[in-house]
Coordinates of C-alpha atoms and ligand atoms in Angstrom, one line a residue:
X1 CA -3.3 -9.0 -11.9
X2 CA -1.8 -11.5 -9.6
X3 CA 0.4 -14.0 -11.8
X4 CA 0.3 -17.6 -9.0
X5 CA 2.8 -19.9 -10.1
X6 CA 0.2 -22.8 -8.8
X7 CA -3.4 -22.6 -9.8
X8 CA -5.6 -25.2 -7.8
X9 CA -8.1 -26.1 -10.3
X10 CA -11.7 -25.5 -9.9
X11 CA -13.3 -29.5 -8.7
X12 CA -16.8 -30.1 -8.7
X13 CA -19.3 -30.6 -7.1
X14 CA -18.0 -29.2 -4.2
X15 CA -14.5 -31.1 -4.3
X16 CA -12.4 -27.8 -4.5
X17 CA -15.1 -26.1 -1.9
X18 CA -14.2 -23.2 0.5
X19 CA -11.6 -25.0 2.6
X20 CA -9.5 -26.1 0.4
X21 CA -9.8 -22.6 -1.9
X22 CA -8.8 -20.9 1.7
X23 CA -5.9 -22.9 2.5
X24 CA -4.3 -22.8 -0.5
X25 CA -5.2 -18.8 -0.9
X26 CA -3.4 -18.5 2.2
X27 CA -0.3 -19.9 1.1
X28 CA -0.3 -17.6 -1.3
X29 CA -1.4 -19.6 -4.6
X30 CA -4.8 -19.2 -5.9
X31 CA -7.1 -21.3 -4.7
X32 CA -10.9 -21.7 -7.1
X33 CA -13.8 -22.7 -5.7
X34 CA -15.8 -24.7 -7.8
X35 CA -19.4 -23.3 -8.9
X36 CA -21.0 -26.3 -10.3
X37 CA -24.2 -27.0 -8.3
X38 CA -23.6 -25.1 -5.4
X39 CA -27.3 -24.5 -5.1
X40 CA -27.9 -27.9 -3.9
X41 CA -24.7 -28.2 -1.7
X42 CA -26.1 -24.8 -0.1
X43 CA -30.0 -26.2 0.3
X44 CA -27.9 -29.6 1.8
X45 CA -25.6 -27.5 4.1
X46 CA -28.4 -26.1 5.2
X47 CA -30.4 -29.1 5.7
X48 CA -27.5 -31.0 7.9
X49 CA -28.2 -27.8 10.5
X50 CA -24.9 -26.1 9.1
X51 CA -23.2 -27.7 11.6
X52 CA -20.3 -25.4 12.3
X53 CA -22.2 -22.2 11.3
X54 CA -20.0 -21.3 8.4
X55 CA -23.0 -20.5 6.2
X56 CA -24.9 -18.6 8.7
X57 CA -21.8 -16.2 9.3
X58 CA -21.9 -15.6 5.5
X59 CA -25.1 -15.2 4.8
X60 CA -25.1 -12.1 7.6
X61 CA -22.4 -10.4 5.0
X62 CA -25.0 -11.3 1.6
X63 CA -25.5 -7.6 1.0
X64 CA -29.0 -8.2 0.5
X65 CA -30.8 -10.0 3.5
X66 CA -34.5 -10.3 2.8
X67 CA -33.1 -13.0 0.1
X68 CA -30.7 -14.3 2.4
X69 CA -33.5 -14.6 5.1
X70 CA -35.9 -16.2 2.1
X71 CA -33.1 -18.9 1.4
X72 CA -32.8 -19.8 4.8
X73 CA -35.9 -20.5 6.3
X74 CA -37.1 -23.0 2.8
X75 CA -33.9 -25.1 4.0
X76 CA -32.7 -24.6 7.5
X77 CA -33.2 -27.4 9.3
X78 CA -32.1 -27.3 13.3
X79 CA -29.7 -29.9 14.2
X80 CA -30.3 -31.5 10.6
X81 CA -33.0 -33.7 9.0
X82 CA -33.6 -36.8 10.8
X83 CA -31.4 -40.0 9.8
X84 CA -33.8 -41.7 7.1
X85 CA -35.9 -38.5 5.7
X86 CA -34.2 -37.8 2.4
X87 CA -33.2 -34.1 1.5
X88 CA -35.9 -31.3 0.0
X89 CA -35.6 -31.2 -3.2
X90 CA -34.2 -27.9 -5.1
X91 CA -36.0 -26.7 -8.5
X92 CA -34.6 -27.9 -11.4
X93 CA -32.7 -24.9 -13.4
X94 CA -34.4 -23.6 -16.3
X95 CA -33.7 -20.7 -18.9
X96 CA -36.5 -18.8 -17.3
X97 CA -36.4 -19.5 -13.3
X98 CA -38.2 -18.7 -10.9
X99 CA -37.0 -15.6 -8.4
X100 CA -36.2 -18.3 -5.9
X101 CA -34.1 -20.7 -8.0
X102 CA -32.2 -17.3 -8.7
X103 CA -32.0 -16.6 -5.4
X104 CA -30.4 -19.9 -4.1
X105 CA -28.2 -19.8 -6.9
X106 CA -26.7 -16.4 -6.3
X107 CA -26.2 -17.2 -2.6
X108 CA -24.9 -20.3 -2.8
X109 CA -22.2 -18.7 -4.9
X110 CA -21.7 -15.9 -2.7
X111 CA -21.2 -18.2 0.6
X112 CA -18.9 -19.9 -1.3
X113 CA -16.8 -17.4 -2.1
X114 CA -17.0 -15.3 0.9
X115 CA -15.4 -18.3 3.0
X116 CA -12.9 -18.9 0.8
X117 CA -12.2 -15.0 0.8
X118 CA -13.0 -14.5 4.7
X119 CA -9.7 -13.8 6.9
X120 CA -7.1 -13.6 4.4
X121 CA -5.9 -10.9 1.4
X122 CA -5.2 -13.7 -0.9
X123 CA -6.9 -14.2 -4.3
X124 CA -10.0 -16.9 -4.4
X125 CA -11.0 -18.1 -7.8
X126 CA -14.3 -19.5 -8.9
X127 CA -14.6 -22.4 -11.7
X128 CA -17.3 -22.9 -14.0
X129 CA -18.6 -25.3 -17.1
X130 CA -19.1 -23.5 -20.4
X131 CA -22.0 -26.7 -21.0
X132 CA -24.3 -25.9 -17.9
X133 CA -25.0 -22.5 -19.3
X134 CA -28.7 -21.5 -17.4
X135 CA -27.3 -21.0 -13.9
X136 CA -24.2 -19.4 -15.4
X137 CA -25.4 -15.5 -14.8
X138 CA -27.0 -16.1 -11.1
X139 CA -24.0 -17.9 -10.0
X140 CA -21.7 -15.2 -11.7
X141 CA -23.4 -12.4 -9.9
X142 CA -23.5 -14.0 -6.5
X143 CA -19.6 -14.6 -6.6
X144 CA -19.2 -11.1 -7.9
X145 CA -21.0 -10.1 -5.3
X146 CA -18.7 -11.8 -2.5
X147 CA -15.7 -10.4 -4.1
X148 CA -13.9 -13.0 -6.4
X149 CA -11.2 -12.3 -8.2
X150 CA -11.0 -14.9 -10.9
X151 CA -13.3 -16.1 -13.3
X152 CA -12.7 -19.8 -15.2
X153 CA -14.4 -21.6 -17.5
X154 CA -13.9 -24.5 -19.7
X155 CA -15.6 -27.2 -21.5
X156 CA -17.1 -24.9 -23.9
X157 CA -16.4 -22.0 -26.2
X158 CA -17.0 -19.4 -23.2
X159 CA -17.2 -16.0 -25.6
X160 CA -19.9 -14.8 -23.7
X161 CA -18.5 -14.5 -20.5
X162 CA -15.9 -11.7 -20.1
X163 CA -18.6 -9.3 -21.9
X164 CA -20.6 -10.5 -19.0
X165 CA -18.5 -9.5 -16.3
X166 CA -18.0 -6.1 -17.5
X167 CA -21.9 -5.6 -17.4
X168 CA -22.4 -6.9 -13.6
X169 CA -19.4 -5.1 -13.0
X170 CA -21.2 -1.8 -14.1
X171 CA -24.9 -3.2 -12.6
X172 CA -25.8 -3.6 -15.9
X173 CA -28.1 -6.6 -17.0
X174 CA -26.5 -9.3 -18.8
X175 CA -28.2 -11.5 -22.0
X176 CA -26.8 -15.7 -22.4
X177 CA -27.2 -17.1 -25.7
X178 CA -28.3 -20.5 -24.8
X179 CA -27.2 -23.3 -27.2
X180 CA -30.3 -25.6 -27.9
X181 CA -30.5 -28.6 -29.6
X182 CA -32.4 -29.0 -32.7
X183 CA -33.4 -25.0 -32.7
X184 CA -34.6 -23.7 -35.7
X185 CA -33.1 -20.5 -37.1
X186 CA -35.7 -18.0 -36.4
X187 CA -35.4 -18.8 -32.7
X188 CA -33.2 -17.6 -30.5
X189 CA -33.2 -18.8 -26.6
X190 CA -31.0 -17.1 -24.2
X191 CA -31.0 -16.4 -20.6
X192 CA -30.9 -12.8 -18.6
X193 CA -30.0 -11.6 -15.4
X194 CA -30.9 -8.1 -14.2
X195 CA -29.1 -7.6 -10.8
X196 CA -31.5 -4.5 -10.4
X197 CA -34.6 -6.2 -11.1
X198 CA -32.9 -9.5 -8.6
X199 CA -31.8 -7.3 -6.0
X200 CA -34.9 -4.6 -5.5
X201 CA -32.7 -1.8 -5.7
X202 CA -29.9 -0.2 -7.1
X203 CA -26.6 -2.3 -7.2
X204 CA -23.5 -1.2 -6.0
X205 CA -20.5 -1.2 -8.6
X206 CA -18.8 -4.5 -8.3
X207 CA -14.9 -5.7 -8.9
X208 CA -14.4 -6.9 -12.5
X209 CA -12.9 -10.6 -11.8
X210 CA -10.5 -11.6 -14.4
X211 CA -10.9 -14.1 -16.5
X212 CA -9.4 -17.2 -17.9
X213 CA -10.2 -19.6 -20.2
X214 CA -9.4 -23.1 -20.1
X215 CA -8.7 -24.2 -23.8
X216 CA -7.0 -27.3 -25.2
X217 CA -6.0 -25.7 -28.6
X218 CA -4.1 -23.1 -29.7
X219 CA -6.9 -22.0 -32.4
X220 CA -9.4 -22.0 -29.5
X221 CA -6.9 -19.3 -27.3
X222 CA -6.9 -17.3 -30.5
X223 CA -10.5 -17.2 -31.2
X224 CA -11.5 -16.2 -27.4
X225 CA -8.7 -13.5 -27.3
X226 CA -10.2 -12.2 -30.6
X227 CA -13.2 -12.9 -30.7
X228 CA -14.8 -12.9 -26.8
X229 CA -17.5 -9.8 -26.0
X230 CA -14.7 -8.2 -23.4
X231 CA -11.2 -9.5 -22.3
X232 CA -9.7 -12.6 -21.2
X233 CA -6.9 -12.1 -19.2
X234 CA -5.1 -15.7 -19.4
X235 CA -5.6 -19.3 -20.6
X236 CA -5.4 -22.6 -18.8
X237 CA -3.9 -25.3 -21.1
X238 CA -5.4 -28.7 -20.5
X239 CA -4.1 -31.8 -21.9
X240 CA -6.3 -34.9 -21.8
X241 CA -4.3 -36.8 -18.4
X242 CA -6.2 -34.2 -16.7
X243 CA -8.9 -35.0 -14.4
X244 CA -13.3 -34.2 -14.9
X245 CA -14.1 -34.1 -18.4
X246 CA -11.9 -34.3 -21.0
X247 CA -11.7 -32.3 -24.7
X248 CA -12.4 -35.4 -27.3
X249 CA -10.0 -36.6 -30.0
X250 CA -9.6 -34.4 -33.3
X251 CA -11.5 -36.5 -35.8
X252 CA -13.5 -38.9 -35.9
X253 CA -13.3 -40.6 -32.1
X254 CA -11.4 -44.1 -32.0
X255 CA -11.1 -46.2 -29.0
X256 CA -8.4 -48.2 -27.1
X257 CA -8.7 -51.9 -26.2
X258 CA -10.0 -50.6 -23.3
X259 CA -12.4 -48.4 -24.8
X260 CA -10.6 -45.0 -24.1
X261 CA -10.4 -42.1 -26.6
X262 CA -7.1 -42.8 -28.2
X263 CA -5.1 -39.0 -28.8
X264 CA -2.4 -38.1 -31.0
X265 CA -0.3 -35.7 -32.2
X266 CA -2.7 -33.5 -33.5
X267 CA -4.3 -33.0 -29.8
X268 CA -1.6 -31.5 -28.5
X269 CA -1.3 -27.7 -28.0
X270 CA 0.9 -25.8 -30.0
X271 CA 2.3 -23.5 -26.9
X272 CA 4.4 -21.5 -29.0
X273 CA 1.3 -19.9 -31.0
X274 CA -0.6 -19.8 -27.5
X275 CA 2.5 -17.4 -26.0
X276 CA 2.6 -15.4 -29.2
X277 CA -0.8 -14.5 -28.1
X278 CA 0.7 -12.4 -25.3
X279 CA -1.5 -13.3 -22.5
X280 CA -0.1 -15.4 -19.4
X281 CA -1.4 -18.8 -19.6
X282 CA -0.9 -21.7 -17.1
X283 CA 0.1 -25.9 -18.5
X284 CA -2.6 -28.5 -16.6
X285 CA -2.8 -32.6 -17.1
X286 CA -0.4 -34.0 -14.9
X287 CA 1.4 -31.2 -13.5
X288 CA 0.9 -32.1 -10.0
X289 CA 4.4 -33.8 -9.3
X290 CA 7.8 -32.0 -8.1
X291 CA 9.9 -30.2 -11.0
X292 CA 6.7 -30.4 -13.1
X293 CA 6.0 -26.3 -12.3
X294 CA 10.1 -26.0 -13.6
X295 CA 9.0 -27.5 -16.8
X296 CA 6.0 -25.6 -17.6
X297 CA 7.7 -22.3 -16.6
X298 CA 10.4 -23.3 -19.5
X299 CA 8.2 -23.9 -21.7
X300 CA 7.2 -20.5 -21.2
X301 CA 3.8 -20.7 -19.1
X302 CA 3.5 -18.8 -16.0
X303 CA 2.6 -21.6 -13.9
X304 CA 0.5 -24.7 -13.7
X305 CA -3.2 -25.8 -12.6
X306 CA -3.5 -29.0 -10.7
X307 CA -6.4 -31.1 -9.4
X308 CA -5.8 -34.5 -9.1
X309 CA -3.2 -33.6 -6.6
X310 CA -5.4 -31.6 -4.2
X311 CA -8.6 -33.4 -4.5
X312 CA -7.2 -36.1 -2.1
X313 CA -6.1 -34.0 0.4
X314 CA -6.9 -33.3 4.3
X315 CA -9.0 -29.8 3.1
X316 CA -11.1 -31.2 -0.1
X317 CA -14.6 -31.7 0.1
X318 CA -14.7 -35.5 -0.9
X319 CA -16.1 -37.5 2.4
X320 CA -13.1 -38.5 4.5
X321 CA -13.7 -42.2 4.0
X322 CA -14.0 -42.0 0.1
X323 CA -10.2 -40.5 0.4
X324 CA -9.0 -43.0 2.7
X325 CA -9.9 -45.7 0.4
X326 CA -8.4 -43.8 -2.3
X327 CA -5.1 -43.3 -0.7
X328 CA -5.2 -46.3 1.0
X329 CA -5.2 -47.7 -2.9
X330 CA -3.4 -45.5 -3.6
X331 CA -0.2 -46.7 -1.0
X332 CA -0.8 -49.9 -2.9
X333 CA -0.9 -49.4 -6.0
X334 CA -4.0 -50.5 -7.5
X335 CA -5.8 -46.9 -8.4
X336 CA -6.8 -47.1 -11.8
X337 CA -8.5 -44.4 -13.8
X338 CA -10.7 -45.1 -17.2
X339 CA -11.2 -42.6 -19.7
X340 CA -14.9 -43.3 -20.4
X341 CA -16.2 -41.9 -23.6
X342 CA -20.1 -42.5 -22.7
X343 CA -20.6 -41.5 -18.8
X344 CA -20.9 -38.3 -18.7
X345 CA -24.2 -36.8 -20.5
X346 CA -22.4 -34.2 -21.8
X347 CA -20.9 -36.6 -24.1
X348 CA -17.3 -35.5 -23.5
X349 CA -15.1 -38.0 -22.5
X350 CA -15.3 -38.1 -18.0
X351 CA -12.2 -39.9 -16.1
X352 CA -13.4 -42.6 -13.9
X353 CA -11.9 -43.6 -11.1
X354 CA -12.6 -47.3 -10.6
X355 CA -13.4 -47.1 -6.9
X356 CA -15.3 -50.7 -5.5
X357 CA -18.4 -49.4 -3.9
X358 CA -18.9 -46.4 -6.6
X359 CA -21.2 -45.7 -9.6
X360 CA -18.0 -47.2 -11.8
X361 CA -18.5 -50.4 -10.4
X362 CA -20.5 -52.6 -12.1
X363 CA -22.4 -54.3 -9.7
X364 CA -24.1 -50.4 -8.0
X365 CA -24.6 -49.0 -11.7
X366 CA -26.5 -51.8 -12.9
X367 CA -29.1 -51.6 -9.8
X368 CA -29.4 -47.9 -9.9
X369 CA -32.9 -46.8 -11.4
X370 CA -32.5 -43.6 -13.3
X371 CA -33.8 -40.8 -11.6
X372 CA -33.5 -37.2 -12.6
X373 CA -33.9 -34.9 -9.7
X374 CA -30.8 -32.7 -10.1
X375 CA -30.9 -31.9 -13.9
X376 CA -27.8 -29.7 -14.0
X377 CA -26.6 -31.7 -17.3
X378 CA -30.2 -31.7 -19.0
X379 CA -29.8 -30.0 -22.2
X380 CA -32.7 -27.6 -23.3
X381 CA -33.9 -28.5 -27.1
X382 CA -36.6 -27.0 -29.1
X383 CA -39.6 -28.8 -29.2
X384 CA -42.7 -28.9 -32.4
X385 CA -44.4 -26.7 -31.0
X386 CA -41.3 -24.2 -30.9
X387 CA -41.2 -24.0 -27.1
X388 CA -38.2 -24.8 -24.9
X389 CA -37.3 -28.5 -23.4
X390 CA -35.1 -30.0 -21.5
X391 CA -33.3 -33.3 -21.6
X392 CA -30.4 -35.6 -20.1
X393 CA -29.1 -38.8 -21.5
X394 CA -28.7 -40.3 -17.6
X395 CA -33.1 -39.7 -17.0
X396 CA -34.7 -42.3 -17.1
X397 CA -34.8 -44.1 -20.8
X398 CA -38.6 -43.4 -21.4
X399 CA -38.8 -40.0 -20.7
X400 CA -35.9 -39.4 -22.7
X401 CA -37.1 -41.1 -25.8
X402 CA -41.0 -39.2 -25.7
X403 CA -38.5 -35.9 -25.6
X404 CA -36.7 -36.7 -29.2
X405 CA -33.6 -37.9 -27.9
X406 CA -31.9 -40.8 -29.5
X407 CA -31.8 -44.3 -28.1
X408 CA -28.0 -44.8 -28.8
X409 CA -27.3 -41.7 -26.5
X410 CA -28.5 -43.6 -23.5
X411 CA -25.9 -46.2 -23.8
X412 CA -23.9 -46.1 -20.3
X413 CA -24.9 -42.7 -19.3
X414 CA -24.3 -42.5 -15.5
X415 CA -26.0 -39.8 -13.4
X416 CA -22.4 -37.7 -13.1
X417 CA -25.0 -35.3 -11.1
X418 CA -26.3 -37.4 -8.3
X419 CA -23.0 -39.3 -8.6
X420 CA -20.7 -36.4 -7.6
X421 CA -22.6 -35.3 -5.2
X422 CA -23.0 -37.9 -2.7
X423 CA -19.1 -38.0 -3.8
X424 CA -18.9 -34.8 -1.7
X425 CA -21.2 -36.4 1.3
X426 CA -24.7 -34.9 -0.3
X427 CA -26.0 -38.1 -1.7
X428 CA -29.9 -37.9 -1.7
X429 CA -31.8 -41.0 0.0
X430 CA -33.4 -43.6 -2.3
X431 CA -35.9 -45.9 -1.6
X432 CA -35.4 -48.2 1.3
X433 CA -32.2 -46.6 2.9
X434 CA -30.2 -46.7 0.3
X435 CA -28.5 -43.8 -0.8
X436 CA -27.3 -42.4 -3.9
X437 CA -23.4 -43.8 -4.7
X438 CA -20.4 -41.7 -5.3
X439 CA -18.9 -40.9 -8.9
X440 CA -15.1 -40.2 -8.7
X441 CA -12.9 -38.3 -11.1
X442 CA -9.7 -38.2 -10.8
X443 CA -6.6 -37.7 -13.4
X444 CA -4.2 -39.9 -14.9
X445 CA -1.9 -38.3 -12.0
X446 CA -3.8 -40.2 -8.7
X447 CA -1.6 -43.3 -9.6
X448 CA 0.8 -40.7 -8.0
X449 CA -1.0 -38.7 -5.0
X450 CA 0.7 -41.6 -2.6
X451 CA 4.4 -39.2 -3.1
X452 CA 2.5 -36.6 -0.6
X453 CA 1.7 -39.2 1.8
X454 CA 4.5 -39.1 5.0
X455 CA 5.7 -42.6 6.0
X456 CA 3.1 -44.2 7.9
X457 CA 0.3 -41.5 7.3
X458 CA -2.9 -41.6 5.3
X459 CA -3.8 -37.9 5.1
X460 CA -1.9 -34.8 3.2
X461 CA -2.5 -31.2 3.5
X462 CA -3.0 -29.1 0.4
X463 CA 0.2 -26.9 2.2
X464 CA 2.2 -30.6 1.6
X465 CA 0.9 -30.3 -2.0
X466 CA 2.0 -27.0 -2.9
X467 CA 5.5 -27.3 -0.9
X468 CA 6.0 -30.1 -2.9
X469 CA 5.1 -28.6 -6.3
X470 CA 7.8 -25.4 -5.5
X471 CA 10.5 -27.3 -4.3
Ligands
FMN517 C1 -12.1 -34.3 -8.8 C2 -11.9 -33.4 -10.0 C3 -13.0 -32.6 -10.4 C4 -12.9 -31.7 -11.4 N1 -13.9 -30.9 -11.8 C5 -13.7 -29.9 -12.7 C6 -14.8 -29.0 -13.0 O1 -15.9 -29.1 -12.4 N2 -14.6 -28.0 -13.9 C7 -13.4 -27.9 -14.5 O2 -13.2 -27.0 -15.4 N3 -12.3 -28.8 -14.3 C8 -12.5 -29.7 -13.4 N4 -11.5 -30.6 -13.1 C9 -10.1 -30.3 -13.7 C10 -9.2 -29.5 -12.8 O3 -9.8 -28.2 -12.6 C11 -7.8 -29.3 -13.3 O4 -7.7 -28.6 -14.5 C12 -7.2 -30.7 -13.6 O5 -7.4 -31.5 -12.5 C13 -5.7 -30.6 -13.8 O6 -5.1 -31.8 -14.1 P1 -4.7 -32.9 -13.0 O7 -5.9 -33.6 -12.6 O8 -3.8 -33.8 -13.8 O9 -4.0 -32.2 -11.9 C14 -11.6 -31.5 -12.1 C15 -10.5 -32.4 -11.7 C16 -10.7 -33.3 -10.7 C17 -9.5 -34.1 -10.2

């Protein structure tokens, strides 16, 4: 197994994208694509006439080219969709798709990875959430079918997973116990993925990626490296500065002044019982800064994970003028991050970046009408009549209340979906011509992204970042 010292941490939706996995793959750290929602950056991509052809030149290597060809002409638009006409929808995910939601999600994962991969022998990465578990096996396969060579997965207990790998790995089908809220116990729901049944035909043999887990607690490392359905080769530890979602407090949750989720002692990891474990494991949460990597090796890890750091930079798949305000703050001073307890749907605590103009600011989330046409954060639940639904505490307040869900859950939800993809320059048309706002993440750290900035420059490379971080 290849042991980087700097891990670039998966960043969705489509922050840490191909780019920025390639260049920092290249200089010889492993770079991770991130796998949330790829399907609609694909269907996007391919709507905006795939400009530069990147996706069209990987799609020609997607072993399996009726379902490359079937992908292609639902969204391929020539020289883009007019200015004004607002993206085709995708289907929403559901634990029994359709062939073609299954298709788009196993090649958006496979383009994704195969850039990142093409033209290079480094190792490429691909990140997902434990939470959005009904893509999960598609959009496991597809990057297993492009090759990658890592597997991690946090914000979850992700047991499942390296059991999973070893069955694609042999062609075998694979089974995901779904969690689902209010289930009774004679129900079970999962989702499955046959690659033979997906593919037509017999599958080759793929590369087993390995896989890490991104944990928070000793007692979690010890019950994945026990108790997980095949091996986990490693750990990410992630303290709570870090940026995306956070692990809440131990106990019950109490807030700051300022609302935040106030941690103590008892959140931190105890490193020495993770290396007793025996596996490698990498430190993340604020690592991104010179003599950080020094520290974290002495404390035993075998390197670091960073975001923050490279989601600002030249290769990252935020829009370049959402990064030049933020390092243009950033040079000033006045970046400030909120650890919001409520945003996210998932009901983990999601850093905010309070960015004028975004879906933190008061003035755009109060005017946005709930819509939800993404749904990669609705969570199924069992319904009277036994069957399967699905629900999100950003839809709209109605139709969350006729599905069961409480009204105290829908206090300020924000659409992390729609938000974080228009973050990325996907941001679906509304109703006159506005369109959908950004949501930014960002760690504690971005106070400090402005030390990679050369005097009198506004841009830095993700090369600058990881110089930086070995010197
Ligand atoms: C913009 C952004 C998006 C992120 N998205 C994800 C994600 O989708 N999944 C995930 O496991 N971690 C996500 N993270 C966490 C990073 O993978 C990484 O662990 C973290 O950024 C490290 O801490 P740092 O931000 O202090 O460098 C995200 C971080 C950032 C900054």
């Amino acid at each position: 197994m290849f042991y980087p010292k700097i891990i670039q941490g998966g960043m969705g939706v489509g922050v840490s994208n191909w780019v920025l996995a390639r260049a920092v793959s290249i200089a010889g750290q492993l770079g991770v694509v991130s796998g949330t929602a790829l399907d609609v950056v694909l269907a996007r991509r391919l709507q905006l006439g795939d400009p530069d052809g990147h996706v069209r030149r990987a799609l020609d290597h997607f072993p399996f080219p009726e379902i490359a060809k079937r992908v292609w002409e639902t969204y391929f638009v020539e020289g883009g969709i007019p200015k004004g006409q607002p993206y085709k929808p995708v289907p929403l995910m559901t634990a029994t798709p359709h062939q073609s939601v299954l298709e788009l999600h196993t090649l958006a994962n496979f383009v994704e990875v195969f850039l990142a991969k093409a033209g290079h022998a480094g190792s490429v990465g691909i990140n997902f959430l434990e939470k959005i578990q009904m893509p999960t096996l598609a959009c496991i396969f597809g990057s297993m079918l492009a090759g990658v060579d890592f597997i991690l997965m946090g914000a979850g207990i992700p047991r499942a997973i390296p059991g999973v790998l070893d069955q694609f790995a042999k062609g075998q089908a694979a089974r995901l116990k779904l969690d689902v809220e209010g289930s009774t116990p004679d129900k079970e729901f999962a989702s499955t993925f046959d690659p033979e049944k997906f593919c037509g035909c017999k599958v080759p043999e793929l590369k087993r990626p390995h896989f890490l887990a991104i944990i928070t607690s000793a007692t979690l490392a010890l019950t994945l490296s026990k108790k997980s359905t095949g091996k986990v080769d490693g750990f990410v530890v992630e303290g709570e500065s870090a940026g995306g979602h956070n692990a809440p407090p131990r106990g019950v949750m109490q807030l700051s002044v300022d609302g935040e989720p106030i941690y103590g002692e008892r959140d931190l990891p105890d490193l020495k019982k993770i290396a007793a474990i025996g596996l490698p494991f990498w430190l993340a949460g604020s690592y991104g800064a010179p003599g950080k990597l020094r520290e974290a090796l002495d404390l035993g890890a075998t390197g670091i994970q960073v975001g923050t750091a490279f989601a600002f930079c030249e290769e990252s798949g935020i829009t370049p003028e959402i990064k030049e305000a933020v390092l243009r703050e950033a040079a000033c001073g006045t970046l400030k991050v909120h650890t919001d307890p409520l945003a996210s749907p998932t009901g983990f605590p999601f850093k905010v970046l309070q960015l004028k103009g975004s879906v933190a600011d008061p003035a755009v989330y109060d005017t946005r009408c709930r819509v939800c046409d993404l749904g990669y954060l609705r969570h199924p639940y069992q319904k009277a009549d036994g069957t399967l639904g699905y629900r999100c505490s950003a839809e709209p307040a109605t139709a969350f209340l006729r599905k069961g869900g409480k009204e105290a859950e829908l206090e300020g939800r924000k659409c992390v979906c729609n938000g974080l993809v228009a973050t990325a320059g996907y941001g679906q048309l509304l109703s006159g011509d506005k369109v959908e706002a950004p949501l930014l993440t960002a760690g504690d750290d971005v106070v400090n992204i402005r030390r990679f900035l050369k005097p009198g420059q506004l841009t830095y490379t993700a090369k600058d970042v990881i110089d930086a971080l070995l010197a």
